[in-house]
PDB file of C-alpha atoms in Angstrom:
ATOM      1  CA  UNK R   1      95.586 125.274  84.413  1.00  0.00           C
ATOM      2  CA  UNK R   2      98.863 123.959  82.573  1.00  0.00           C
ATOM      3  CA  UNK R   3      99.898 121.080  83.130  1.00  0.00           C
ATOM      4  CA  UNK R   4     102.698 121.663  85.480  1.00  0.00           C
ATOM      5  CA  UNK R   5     100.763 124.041  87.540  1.00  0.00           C
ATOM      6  CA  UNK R   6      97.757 121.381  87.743  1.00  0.00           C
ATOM      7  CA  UNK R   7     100.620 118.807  89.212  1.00  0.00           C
ATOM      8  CA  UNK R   8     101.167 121.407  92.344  1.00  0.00           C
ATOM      9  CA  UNK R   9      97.378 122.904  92.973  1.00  0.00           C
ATOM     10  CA  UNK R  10      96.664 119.243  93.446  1.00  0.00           C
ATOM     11  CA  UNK R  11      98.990 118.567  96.126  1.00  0.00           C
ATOM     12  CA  UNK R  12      97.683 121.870  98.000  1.00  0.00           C
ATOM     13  CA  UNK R  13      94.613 120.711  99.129  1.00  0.00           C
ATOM     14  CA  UNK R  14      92.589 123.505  98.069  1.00  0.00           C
ATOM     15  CA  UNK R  15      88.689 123.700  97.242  1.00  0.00           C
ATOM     16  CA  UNK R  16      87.624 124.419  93.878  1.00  0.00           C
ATOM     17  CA  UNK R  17      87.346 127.979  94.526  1.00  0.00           C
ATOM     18  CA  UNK R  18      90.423 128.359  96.300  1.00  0.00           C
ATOM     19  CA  UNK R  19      92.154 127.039  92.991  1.00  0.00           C
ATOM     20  CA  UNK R  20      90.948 128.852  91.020  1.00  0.00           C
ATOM     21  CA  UNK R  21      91.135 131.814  93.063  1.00  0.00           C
ATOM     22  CA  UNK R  22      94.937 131.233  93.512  1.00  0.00           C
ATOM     23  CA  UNK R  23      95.294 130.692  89.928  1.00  0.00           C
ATOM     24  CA  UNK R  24      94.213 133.817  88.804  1.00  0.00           C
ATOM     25  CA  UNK R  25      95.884 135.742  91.205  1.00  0.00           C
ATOM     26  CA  UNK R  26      99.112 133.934  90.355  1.00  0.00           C
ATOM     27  CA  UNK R  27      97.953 135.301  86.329  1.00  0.00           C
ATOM     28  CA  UNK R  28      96.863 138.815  87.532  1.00  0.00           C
ATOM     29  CA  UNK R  29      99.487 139.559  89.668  1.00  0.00           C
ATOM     30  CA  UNK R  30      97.536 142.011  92.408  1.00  0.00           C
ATOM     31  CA  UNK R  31      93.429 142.376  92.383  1.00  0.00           C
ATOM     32  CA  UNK R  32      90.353 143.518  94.560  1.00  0.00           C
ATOM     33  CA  UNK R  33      88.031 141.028  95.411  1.00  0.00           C
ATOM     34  CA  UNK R  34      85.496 142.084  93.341  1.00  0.00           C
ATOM     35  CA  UNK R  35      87.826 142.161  90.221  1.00  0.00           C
ATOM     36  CA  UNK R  36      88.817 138.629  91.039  1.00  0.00           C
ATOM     37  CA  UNK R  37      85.199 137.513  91.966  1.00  0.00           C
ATOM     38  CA  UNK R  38      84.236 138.602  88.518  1.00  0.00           C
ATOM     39  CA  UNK R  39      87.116 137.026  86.983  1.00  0.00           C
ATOM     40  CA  UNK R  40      86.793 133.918  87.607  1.00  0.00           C
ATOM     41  CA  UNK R  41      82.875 133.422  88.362  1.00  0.00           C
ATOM     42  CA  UNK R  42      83.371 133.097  92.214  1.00  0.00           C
ATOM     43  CA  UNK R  43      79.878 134.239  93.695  1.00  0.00           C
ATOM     44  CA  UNK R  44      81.113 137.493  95.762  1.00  0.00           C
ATOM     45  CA  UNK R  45      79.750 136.356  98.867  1.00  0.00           C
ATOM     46  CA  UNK R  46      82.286 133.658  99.014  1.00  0.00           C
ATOM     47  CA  UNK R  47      85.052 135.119  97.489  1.00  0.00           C
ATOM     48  CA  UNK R  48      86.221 137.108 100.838  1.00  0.00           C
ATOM     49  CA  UNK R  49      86.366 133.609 103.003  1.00  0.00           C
ATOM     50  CA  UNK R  50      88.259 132.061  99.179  1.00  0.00           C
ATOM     51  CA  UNK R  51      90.819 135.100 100.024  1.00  0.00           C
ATOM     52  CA  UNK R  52      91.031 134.949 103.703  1.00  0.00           C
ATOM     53  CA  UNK R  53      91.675 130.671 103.532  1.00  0.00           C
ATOM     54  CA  UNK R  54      94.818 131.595 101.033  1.00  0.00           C
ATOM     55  CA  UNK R  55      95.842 133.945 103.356  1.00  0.00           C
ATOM     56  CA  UNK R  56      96.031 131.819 106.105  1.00  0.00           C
ATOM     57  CA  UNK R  57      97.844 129.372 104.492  1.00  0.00           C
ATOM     58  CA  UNK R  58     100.557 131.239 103.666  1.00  0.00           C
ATOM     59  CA  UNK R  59     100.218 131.776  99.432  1.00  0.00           C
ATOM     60  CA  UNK R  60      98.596 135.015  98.960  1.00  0.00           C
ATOM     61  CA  UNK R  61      99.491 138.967 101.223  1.00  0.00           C
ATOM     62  CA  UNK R  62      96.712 141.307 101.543  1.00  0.00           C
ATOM     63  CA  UNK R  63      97.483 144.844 100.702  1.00  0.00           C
ATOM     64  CA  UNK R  64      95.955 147.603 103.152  1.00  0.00           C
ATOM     65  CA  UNK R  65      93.976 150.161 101.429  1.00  0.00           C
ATOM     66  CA  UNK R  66      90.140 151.255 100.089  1.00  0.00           C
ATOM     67  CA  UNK R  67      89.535 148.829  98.585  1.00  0.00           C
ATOM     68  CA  UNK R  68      91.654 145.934 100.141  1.00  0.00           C
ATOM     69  CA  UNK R  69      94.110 144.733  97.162  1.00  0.00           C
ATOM     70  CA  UNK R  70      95.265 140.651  97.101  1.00  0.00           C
ATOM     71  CA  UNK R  71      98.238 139.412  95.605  1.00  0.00           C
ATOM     72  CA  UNK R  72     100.260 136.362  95.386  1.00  0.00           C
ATOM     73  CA  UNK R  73     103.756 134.748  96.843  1.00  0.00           C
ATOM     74  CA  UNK R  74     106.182 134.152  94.468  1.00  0.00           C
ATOM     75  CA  UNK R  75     105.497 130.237  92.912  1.00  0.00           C
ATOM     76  CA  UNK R  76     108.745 129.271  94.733  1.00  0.00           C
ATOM     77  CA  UNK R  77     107.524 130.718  98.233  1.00  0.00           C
ATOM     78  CA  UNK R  78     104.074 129.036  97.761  1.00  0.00           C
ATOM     79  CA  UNK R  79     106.063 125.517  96.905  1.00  0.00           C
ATOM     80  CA  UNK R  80     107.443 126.231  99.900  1.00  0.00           C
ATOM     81  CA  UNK R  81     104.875 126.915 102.136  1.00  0.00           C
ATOM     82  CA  UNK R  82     102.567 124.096 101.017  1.00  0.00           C
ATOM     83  CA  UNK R  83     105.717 121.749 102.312  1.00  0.00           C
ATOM     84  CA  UNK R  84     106.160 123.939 105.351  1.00  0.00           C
ATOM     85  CA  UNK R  85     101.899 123.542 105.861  1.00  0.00           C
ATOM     86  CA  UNK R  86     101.998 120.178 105.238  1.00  0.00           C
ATOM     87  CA  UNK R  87     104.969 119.655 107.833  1.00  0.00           C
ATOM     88  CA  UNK R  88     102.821 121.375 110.551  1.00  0.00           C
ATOM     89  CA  UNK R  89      99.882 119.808 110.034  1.00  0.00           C
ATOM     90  CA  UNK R  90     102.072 116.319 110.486  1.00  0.00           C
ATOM     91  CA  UNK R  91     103.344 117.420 113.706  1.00  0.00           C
ATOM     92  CA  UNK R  92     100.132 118.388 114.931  1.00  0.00           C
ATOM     93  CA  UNK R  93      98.537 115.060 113.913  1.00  0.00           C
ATOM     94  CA  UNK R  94     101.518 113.432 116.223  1.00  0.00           C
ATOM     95  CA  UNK R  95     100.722 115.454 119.234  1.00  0.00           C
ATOM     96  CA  UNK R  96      97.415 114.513 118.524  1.00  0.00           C
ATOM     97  CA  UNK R  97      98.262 110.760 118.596  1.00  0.00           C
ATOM     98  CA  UNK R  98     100.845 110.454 121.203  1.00  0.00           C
ATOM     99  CA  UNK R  99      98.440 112.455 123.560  1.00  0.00           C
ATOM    100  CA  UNK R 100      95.390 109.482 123.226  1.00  0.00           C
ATOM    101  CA  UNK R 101      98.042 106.581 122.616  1.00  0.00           C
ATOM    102  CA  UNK R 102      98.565 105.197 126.132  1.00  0.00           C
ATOM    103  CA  UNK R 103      94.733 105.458 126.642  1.00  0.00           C
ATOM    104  CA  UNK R 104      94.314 103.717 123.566  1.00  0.00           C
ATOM    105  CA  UNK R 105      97.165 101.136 124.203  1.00  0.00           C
ATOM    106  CA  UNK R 106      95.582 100.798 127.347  1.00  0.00           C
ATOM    107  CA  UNK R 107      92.325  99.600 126.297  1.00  0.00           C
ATOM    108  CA  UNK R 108      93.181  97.759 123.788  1.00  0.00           C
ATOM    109  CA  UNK R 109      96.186  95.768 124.383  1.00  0.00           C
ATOM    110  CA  UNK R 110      94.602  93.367 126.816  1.00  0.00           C
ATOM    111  CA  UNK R 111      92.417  92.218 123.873  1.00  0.00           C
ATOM    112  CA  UNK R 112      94.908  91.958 121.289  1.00  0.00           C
ATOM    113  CA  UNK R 113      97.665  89.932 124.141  1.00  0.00           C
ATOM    114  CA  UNK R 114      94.991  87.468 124.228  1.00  0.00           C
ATOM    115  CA  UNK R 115      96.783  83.821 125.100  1.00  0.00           C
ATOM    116  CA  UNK R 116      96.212  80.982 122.676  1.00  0.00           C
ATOM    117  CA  UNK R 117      93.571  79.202 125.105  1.00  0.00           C
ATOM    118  CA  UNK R 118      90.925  81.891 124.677  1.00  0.00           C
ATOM    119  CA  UNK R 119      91.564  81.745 120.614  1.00  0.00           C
ATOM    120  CA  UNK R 120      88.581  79.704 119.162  1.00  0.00           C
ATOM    121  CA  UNK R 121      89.940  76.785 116.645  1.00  0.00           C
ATOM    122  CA  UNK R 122      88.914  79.036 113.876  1.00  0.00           C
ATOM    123  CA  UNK R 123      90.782  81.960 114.938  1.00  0.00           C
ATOM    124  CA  UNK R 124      93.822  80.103 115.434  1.00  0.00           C
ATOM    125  CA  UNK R 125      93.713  78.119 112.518  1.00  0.00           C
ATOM    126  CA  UNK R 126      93.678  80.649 109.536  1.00  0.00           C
ATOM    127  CA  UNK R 127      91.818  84.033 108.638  1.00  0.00           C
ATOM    128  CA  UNK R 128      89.577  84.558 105.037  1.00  0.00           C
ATOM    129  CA  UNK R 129      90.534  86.966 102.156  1.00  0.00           C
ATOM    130  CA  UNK R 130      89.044  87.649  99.225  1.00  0.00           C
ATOM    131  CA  UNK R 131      90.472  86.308  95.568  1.00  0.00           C
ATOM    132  CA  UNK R 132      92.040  89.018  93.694  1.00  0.00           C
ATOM    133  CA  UNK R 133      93.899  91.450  94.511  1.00  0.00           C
ATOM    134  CA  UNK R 134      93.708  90.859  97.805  1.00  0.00           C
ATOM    135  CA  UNK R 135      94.805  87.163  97.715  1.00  0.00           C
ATOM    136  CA  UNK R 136      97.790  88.323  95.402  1.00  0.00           C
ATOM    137  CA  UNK R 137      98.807  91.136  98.153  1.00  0.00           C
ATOM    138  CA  UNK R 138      98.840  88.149 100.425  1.00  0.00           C
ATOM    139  CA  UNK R 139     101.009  85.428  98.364  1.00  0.00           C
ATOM    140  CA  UNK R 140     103.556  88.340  97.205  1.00  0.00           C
ATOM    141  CA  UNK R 141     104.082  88.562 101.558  1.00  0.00           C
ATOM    142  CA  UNK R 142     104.578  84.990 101.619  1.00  0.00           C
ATOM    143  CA  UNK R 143     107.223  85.160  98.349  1.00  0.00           C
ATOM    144  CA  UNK R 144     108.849  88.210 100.843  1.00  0.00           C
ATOM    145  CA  UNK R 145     108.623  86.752 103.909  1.00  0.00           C
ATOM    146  CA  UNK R 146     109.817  83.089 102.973  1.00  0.00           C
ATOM    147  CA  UNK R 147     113.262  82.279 104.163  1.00  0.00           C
ATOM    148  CA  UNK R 148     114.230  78.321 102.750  1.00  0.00           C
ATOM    149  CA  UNK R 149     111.119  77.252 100.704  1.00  0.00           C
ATOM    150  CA  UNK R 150     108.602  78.327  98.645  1.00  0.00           C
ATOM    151  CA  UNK R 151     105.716  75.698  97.113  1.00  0.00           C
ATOM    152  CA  UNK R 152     102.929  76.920  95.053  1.00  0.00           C
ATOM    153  CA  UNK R 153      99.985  74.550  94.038  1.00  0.00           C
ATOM    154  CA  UNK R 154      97.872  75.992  90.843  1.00  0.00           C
ATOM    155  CA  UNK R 155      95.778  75.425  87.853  1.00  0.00           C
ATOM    156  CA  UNK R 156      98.317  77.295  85.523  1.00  0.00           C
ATOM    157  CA  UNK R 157      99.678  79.653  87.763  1.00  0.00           C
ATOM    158  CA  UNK R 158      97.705  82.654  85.775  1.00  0.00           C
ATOM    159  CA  UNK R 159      98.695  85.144  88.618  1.00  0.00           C
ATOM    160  CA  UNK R 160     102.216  84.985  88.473  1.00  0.00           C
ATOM    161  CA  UNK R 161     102.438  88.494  87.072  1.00  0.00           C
ATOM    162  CA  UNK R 162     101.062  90.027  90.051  1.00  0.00           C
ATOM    163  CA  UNK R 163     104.270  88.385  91.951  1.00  0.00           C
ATOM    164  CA  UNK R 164     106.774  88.230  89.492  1.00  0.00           C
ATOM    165  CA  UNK R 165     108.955  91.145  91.445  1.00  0.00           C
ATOM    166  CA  UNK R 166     108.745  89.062  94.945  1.00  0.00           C
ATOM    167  CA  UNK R 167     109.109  85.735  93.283  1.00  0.00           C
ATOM    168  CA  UNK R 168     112.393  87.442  91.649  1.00  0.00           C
ATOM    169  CA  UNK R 169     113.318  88.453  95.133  1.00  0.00           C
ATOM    170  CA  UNK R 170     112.559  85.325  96.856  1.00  0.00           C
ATOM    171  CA  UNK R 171     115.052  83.746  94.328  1.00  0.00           C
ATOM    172  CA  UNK R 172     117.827  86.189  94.745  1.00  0.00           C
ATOM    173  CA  UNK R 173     117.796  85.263  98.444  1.00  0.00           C
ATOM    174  CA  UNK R 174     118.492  81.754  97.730  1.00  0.00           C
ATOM    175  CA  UNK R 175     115.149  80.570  98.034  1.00  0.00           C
ATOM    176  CA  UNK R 176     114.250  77.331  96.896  1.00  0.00           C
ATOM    177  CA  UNK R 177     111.162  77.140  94.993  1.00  0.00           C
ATOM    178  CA  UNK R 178     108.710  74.542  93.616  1.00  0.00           C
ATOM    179  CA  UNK R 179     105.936  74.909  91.402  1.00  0.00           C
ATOM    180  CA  UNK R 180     103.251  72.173  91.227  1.00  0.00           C
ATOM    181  CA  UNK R 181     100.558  72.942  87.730  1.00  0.00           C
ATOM    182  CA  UNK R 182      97.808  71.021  86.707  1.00  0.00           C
ATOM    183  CA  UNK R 183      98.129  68.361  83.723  1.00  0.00           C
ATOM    184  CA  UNK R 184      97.821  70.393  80.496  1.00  0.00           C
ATOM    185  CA  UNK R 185      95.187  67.576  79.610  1.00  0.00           C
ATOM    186  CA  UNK R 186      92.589  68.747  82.387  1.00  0.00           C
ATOM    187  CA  UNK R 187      92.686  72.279  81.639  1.00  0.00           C
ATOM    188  CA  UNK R 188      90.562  73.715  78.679  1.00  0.00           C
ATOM    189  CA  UNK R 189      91.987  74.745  74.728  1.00  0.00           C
ATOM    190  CA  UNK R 190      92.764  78.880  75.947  1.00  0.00           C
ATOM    191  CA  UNK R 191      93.470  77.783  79.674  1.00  0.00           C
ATOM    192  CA  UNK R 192      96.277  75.226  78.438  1.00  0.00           C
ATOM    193  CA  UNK R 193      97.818  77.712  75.722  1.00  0.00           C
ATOM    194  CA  UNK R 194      97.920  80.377  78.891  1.00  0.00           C
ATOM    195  CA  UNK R 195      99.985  77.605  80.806  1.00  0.00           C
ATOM    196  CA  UNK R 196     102.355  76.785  78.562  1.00  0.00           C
ATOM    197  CA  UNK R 197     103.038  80.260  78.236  1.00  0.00           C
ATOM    198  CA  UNK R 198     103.728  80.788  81.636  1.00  0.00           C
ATOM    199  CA  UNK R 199     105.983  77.532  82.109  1.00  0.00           C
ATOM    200  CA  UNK R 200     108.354  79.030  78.515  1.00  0.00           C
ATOM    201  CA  UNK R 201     108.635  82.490  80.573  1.00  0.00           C
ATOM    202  CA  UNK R 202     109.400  80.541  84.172  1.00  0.00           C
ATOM    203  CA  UNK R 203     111.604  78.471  82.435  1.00  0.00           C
ATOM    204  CA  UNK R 204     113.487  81.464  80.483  1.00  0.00           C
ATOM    205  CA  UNK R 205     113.313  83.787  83.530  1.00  0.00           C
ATOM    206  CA  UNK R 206     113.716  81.522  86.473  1.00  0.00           C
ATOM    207  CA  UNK R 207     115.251  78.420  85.468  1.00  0.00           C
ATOM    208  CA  UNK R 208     116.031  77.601  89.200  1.00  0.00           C
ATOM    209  CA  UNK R 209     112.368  77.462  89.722  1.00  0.00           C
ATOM    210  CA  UNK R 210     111.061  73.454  89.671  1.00  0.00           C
ATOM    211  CA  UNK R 211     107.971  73.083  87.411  1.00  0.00           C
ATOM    212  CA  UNK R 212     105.683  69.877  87.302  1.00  0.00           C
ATOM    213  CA  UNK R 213     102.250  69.068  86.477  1.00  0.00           C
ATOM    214  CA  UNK R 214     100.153  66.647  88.495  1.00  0.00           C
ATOM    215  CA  UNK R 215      98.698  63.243  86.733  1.00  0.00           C
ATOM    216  CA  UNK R 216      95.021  64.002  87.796  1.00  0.00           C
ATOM    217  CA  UNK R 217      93.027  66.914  89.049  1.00  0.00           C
ATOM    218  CA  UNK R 218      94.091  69.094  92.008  1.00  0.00           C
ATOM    219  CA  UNK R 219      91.104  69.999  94.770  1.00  0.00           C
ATOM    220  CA  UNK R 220      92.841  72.742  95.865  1.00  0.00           C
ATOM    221  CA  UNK R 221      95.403  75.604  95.155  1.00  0.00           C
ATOM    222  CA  UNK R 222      97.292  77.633  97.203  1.00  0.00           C
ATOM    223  CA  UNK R 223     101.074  79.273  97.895  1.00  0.00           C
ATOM    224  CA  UNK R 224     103.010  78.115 101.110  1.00  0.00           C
ATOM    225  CA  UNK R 225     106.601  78.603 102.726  1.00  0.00           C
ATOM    226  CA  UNK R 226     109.135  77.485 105.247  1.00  0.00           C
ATOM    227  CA  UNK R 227     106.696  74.229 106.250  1.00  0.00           C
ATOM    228  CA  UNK R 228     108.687  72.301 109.435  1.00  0.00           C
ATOM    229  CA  UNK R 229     107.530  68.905 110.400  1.00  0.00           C
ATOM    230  CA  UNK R 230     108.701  69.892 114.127  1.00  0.00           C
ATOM    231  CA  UNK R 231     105.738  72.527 114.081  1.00  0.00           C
ATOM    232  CA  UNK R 232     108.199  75.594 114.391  1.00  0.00           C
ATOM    233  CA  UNK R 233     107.485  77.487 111.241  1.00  0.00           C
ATOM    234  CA  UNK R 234     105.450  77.745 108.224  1.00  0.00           C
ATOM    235  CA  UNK R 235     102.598  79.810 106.525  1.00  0.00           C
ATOM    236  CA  UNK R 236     100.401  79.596 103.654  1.00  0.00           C
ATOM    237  CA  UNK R 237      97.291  80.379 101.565  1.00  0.00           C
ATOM    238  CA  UNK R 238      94.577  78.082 100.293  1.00  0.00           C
ATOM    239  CA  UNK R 239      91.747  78.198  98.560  1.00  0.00           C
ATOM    240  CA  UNK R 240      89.686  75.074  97.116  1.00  0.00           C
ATOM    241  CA  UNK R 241      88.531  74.157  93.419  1.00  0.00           C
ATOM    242  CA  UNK R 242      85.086  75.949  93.166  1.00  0.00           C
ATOM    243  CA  UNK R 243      84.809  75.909  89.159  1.00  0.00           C
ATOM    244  CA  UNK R 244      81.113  77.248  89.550  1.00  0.00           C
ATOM    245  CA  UNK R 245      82.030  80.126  91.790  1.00  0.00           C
ATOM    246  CA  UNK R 246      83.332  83.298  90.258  1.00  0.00           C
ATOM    247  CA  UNK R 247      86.192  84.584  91.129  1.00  0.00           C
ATOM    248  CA  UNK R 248      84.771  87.772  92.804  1.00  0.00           C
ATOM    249  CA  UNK R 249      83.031  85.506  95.230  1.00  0.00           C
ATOM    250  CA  UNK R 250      86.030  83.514  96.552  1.00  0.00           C
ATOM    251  CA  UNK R 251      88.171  83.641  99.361  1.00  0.00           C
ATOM    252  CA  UNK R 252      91.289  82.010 100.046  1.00  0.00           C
ATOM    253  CA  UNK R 253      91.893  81.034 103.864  1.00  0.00           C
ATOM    254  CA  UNK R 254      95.729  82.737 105.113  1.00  0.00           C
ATOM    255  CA  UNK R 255      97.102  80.384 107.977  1.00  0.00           C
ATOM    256  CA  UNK R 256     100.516  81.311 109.978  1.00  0.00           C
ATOM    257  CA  UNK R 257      99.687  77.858 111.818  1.00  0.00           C
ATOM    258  CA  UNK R 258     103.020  75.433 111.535  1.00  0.00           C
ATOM    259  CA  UNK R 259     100.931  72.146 111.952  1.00  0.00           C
ATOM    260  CA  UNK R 260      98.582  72.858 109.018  1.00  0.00           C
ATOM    261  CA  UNK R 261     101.428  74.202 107.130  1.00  0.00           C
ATOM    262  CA  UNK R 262     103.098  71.130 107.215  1.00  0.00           C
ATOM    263  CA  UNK R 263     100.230  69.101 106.450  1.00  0.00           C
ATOM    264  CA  UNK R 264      99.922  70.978 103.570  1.00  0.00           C
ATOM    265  CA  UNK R 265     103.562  70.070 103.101  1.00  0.00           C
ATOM    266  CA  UNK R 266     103.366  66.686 103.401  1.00  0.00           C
ATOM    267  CA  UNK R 267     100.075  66.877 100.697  1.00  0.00           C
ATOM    268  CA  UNK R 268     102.412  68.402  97.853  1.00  0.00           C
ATOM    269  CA  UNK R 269     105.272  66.693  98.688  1.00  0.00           C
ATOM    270  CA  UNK R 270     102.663  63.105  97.610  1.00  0.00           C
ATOM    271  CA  UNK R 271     101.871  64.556  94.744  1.00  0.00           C
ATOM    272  CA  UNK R 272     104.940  65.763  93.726  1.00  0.00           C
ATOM    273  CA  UNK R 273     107.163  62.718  93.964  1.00  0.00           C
ATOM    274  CA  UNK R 274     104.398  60.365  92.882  1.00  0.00           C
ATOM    275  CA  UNK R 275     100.965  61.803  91.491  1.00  0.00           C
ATOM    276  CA  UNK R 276     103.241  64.155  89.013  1.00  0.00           C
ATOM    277  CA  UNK R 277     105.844  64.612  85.873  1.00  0.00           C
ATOM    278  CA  UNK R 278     108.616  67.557  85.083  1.00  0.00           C
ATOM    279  CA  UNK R 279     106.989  70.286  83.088  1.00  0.00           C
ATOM    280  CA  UNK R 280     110.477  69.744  80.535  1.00  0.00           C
ATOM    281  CA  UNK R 281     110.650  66.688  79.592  1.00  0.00           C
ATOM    282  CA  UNK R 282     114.307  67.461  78.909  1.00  0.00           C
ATOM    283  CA  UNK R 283     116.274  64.546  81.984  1.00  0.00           C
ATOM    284  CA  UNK R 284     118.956  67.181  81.754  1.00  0.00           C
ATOM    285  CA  UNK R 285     116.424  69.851  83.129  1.00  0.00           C
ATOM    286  CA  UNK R 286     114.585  68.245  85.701  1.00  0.00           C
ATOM    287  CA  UNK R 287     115.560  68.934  89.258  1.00  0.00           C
ATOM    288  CA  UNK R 288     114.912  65.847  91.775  1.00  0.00           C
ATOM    289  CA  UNK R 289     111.812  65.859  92.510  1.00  0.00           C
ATOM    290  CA  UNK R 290     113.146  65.502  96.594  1.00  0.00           C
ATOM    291  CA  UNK R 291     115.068  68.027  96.587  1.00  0.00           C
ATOM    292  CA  UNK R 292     113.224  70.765  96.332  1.00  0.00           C
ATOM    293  CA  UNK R 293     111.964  72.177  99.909  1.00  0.00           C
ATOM    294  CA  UNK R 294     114.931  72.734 101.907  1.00  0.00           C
ATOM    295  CA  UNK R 295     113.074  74.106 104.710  1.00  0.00           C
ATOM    296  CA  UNK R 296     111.560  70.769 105.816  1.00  0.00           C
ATOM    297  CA  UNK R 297     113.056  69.103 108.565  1.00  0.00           C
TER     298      UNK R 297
END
């Protein structure tokens, strides 16, 4: 198929033979079965039920006669029809839905509108995601969802690629955001070039952003927002220094409870005014260290 054609035959959700079928009908112009069977290797006991499914669907007309002739829509019509197919099938699926969704609500609900007291600790304290991609997903939501105050705790902040386009978001809002990094003298030769790479391009690109690194090692890393030491607000991710773990076998813990949040809070907030240095050494661009976190009351 060229290139254009194989962009449309793979939105039509058609079998192999169908395609192909379709394809050289749409080349042939008008064919028996036989002749098309033969053409393009479709076993002729399938090639009636091939012709029949395109049919159905709108893309191909049969001509009456001995023998039976098949030929195709115009392109444009078929276009068409596979957006007119695909519109169908859509409202069919939601009649399908909305007829089960009160049972389903139904059943369901009363589980889901559980009250606090039957959560266990665990449940209400924070839920487990892998590290990867799936940690990322969550700390880009927490760059979205933040409101006053973002605080990231990391190594070197290696990951700030995969949330460079929230980050820049949570910024444009007005966000305030602080970025705790471990001391360049703890991390190894490659892992220390990598930070000091990321701190030029934060630095170039988002020179609001406070940078520091901490005076000793950090036990654990993690991304958290909107903290409140009245327990209103707040949620974060965590995940703690496991050095002899690989990566693929992590998970970070995702809380949305306020109290934990602002412990963590209160943790960074130690280490940044006292257990930490600007990233710049430049007075002129260091930030106070207490005023970053706007969100705290």
């Amino acid at each position: 198929m060229a290139d254009s054609g194989e962009d449309l035959f793979s939105l039509l959700d058609l079998t192999e033979y169908e395609a192909d079928a379709l394809e050289e009908l749409l080349l042939l112009g008008r064919t028996t079965a036989p002749d098309l069977a033969e053409a393009t290797g479709i076993p002729k006991a399938r090639i009636y039920g091939v012709l029949d499914a395109l049919s159905e669907a709108g893309y191909v007309k049969v001509i009456p006669g001995r023998p039976k002739r098949y030929e195709p829509h115009e392109p444009s019509a078929i276009a068409e029809r596979a957006v007119e197919n695909r519109r169908h099938a859509y409202e069919r699926f939601r009649e399908d839905v909305a007829a089960v969704e009160e049972a389903f609500v139904d059943e369901y609900a009363p589980v889901r509108d559980r009250g606090v007291d039957e959560l266990s600790p665990t449940e209400d304290l924070f839920h487990v995601v892998d590290v990867g991609e799936p940690s990322e997903r969550e700390t880009r939501r927490l760059f979205s969802e933040a409101e006053e105050a973002v605080y990231v705790l990391s190594k070197s902040f290696g990951y700030v690629d995969a949330v460079r386009p929230a980050m820049r978001d949570a910024v444009d809002r007005g966000v305030d955001i602080d970025v705790l990094l471990l001391n360049p003298g703890s991390l190894s030769a490659e892992n220390r070039e990598r930070q000091a790479e990321i701190r030029d391009s934060l630095a170039a690109e988002f020179p609001s952003v406070a940078v520091r690194v901490s005076d000793r090692v950090l036990p654990w890393r993690g991304t958290f927002v909107d903290p409140s030491l009245s327990y209103e607000s707040g949620q974060g991710l965590l995940m703690v220094e496991q050095e002899d773990v690989p990566n693929h076998h992590r998970q970070a813990a995702v809380t949305e409870n306020p109290s934990f949040v602002a412990g963590m809070w209160q943790y960074f907030d130690l280490l940044w005014r006292h257990e930490s240095v600007p990233a710049d050494p430049d007075p002129d661009a260091e930030r106070d260290p207490t005023a970053g976190g706007g969100a705290v009351e």
